[in-house]
Tab-separated table of C-alpha atoms in Angstrom:
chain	number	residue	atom	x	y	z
A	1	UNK	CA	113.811	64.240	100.355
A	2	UNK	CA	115.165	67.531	99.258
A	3	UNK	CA	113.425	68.057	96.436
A	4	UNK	CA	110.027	67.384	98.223
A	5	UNK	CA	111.345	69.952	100.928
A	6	UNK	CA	111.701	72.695	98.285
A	7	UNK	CA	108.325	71.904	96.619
A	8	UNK	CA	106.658	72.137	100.068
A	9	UNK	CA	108.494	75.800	100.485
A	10	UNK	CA	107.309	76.598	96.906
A	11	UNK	CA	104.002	75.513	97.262
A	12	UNK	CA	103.751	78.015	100.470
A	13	UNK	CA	105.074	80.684	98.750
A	14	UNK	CA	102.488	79.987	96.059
A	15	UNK	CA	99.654	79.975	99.110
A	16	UNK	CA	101.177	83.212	100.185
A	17	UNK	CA	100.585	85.139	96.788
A	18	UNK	CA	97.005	83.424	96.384
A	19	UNK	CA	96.289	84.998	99.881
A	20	UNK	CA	97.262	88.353	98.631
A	21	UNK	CA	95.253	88.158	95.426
A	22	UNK	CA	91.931	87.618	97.755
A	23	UNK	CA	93.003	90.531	99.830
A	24	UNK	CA	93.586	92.920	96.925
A	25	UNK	CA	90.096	92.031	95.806
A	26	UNK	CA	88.800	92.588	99.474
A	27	UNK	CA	90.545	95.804	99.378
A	28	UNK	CA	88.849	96.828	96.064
A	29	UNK	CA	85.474	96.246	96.694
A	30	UNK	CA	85.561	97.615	100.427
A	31	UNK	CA	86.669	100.486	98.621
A	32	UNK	CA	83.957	100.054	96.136
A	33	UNK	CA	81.821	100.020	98.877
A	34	UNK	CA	82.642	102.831	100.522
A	35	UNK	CA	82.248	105.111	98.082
A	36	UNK	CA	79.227	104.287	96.488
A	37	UNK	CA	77.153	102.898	100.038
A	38	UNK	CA	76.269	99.582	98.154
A	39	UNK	CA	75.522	97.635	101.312
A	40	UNK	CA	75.817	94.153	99.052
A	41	UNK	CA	79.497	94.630	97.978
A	42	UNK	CA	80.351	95.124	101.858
A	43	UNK	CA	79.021	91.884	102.596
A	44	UNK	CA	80.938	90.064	99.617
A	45	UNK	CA	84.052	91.687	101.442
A	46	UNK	CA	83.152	90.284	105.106
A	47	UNK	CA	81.539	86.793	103.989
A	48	UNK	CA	84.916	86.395	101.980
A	49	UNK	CA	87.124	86.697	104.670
A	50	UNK	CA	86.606	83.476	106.104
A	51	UNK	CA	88.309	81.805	103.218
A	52	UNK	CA	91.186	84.212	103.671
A	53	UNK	CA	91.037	83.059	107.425
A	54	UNK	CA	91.021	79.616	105.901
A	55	UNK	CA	93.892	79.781	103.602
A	56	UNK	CA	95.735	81.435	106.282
A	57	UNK	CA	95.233	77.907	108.595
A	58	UNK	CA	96.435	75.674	105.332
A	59	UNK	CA	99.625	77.806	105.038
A	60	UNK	CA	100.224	77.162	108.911
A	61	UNK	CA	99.690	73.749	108.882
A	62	UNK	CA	101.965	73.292	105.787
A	63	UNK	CA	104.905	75.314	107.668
A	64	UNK	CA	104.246	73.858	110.634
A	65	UNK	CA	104.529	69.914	108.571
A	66	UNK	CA	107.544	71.362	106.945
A	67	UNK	CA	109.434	71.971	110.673
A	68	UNK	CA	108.187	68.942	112.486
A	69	UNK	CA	108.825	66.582	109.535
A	70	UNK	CA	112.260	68.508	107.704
A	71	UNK	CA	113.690	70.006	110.727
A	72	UNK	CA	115.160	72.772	108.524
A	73	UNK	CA	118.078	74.565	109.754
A	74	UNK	CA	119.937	77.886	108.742
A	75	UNK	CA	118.318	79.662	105.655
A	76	UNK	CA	115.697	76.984	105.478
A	77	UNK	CA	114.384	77.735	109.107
A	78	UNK	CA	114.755	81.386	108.282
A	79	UNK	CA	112.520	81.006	105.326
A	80	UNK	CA	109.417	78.857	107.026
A	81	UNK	CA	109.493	81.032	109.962
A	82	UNK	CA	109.357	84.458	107.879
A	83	UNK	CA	106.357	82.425	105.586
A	84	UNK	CA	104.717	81.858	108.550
A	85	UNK	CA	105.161	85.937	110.164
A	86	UNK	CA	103.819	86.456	106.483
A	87	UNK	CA	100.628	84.911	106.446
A	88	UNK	CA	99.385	86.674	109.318
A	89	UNK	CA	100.100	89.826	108.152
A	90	UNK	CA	97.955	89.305	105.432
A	91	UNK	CA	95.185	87.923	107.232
A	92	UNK	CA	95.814	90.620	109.408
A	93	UNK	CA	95.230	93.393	105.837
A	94	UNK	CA	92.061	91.034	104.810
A	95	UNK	CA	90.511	91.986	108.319
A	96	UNK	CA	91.662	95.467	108.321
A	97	UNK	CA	89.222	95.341	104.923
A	98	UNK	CA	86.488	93.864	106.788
A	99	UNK	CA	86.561	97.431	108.718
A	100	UNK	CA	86.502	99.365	105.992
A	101	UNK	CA	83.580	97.631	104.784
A	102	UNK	CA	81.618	97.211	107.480
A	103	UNK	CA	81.831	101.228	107.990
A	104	UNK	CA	80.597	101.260	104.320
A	105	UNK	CA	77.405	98.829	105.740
A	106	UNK	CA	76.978	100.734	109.060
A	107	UNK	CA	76.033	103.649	107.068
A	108	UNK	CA	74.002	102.488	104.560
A	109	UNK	CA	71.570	104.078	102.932
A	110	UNK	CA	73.955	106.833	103.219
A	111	UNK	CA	77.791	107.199	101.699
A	112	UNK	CA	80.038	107.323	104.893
A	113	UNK	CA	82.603	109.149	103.083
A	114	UNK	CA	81.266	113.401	102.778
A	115	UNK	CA	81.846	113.964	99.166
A	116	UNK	CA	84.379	116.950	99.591
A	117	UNK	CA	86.581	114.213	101.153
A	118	UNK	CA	85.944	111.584	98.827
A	119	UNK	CA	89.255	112.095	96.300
A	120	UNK	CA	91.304	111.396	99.500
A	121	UNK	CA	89.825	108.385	100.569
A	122	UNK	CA	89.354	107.346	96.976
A	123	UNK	CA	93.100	107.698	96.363
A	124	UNK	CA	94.025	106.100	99.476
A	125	UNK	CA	91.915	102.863	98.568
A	126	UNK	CA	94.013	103.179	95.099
A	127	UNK	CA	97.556	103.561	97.024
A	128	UNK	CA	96.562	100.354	99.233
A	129	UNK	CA	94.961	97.714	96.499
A	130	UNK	CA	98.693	99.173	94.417
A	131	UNK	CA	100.506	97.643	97.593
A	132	UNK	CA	98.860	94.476	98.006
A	133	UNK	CA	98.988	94.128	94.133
A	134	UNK	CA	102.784	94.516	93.956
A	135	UNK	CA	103.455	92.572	97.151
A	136	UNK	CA	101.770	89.349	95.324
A	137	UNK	CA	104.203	90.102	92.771
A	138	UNK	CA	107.425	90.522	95.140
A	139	UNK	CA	106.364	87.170	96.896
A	140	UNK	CA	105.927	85.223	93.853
A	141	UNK	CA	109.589	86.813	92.122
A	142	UNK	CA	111.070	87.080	95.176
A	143	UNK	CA	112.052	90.372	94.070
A	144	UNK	CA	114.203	91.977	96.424
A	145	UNK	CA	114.532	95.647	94.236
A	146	UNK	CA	110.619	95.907	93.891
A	147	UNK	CA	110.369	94.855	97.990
A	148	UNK	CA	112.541	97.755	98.896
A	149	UNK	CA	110.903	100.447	96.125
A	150	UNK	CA	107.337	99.401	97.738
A	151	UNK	CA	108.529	101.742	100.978
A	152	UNK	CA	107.811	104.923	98.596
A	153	UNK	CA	103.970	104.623	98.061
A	154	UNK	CA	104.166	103.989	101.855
A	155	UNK	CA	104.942	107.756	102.260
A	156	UNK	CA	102.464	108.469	99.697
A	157	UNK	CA	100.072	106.824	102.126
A	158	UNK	CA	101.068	108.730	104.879
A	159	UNK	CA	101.095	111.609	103.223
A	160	UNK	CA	97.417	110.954	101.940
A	161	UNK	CA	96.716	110.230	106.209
A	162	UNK	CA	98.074	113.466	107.250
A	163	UNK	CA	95.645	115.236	104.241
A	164	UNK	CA	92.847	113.512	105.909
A	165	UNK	CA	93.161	114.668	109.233
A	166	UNK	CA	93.600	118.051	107.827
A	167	UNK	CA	90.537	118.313	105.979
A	168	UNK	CA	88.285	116.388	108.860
A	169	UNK	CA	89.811	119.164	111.815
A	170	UNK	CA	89.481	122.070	109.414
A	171	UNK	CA	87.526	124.772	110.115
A	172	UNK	CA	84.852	123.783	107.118
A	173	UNK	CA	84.335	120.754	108.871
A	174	UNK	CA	80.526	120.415	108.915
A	175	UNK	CA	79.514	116.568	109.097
A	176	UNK	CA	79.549	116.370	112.486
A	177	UNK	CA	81.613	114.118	115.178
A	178	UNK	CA	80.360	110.273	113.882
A	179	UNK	CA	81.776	111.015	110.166
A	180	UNK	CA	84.797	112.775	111.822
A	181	UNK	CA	85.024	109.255	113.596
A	182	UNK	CA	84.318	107.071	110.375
A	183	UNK	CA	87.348	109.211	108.755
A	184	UNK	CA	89.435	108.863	111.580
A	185	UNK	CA	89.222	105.034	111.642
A	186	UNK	CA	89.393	104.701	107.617
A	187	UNK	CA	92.062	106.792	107.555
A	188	UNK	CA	93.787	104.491	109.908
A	189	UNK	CA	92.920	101.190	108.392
A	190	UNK	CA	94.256	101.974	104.885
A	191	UNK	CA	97.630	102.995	106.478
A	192	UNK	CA	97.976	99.696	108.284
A	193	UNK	CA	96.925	97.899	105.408
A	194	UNK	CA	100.118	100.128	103.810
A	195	UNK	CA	102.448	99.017	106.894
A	196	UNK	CA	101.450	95.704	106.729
A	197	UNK	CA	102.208	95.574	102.945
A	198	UNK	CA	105.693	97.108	103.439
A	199	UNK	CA	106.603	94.381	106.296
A	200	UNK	CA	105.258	91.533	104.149
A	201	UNK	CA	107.530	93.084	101.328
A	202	UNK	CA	110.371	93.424	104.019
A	203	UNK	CA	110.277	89.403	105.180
A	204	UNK	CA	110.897	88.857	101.250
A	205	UNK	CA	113.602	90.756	101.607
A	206	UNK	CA	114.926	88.832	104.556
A	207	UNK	CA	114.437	85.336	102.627
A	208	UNK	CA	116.468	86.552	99.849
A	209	UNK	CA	119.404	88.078	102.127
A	210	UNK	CA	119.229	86.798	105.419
A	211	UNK	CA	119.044	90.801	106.417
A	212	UNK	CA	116.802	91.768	108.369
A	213	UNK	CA	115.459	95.703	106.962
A	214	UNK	CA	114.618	98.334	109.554
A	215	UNK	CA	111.125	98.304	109.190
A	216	UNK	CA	109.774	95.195	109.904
């Protein structure tokens, strides 16, 4: 009975990874698609997300099975519930991609993205796909070292925010109010994809060590 417990836990952990592999391709090509204004790789990103959406149901279902069926207790609780606070987090990431491609698509047959601003937004599409990337990696290793190190590119992404509202409020601002907007909005999306990441990273941590970081 014990080993079939453990294989269910593994298999959601596998789930989990698999669901951050789709979003760090959603977060590439909304990127993608942002910068270039191809109007067809937005809508790969958006039809896609249903089978994130998907996934995100099987995981559920297999951690809510787990604590009907098991009844787990202690560490074994503490590990279904955090695979379960897990999952929507990265749902949550897949549809914060969804917005960043459906700004792409709102704009076409124009680039939302003014082109003295692009190496910003470019590099904070870069800094986000890294985080998903690496969290797929701390999930599946249940690296605890890598979970806490991922908190650094998290100040690069704010950092890389902060930039962005400089150069959209400057006084060379001349794209108007609805790119100001669009910037605004990206701007904020890619961070929370970036916060997301880091609490996804800091629930592996809590599996591991039963501690609970800050930032969660």
């Amino acid at each position: 009975m014990r080993d079939a417990f453990h294989e269910q836990l593994q298999s959601v952990f596998a789930d989990l990874a698999g669901i951050c592999r789709s979003v760090e391709t959603a977060v590439h090509l909304a990127t993608e698609a942002l910068l270039t204004g191809d109007a067809e790789i937005a809508e790969r990103v958006i039809s896609a997300d249903v089978d994130i959406d998907l996934a995100r149901e099987h995981v559920e279902e297999t951690a809510f099975s787990i604590l009907s069926l098991q009844q787990p207790v202690a560490g074994d609780l503490r590990i279904v519930v955090s695979a379960l606070r897990m999952v929507s987090e990265l749902e949550r990431m897949g549809d914060l991609s969804v917005h960043v491609a459906k700004i792409a698509r709102l704009r076409v047959p124009h680039v939302a993205v003014p082109e003295e601003i692009r190496p910003t937004m470019a590099r904070m599409g870069e800094v986000a796909e890294d985080m998903v990337s690496r969290v797929s990696r701390i999930i599946v290793g249940l690296d605890v070292e890598a979970a806490i190190e991922l908190g650094r590119s998290d100040e690069i992404m704010d950092q890389l925010r902060r930039r962005s509202f400089t150069e959209l409020l400057g006084d060379n601002w001349t794209h108007g109010v609805e790119a100001a907007v669009d910037l605004a909005l990206l701007g904020r999306y890619y961070e929370r994809i970036a916060d997301h990441a880091v609490s996804v990273a800091n629930r592996v941590v809590y599996v591991v060590t039963g501690d609970l970081p800050a930032r969660v």
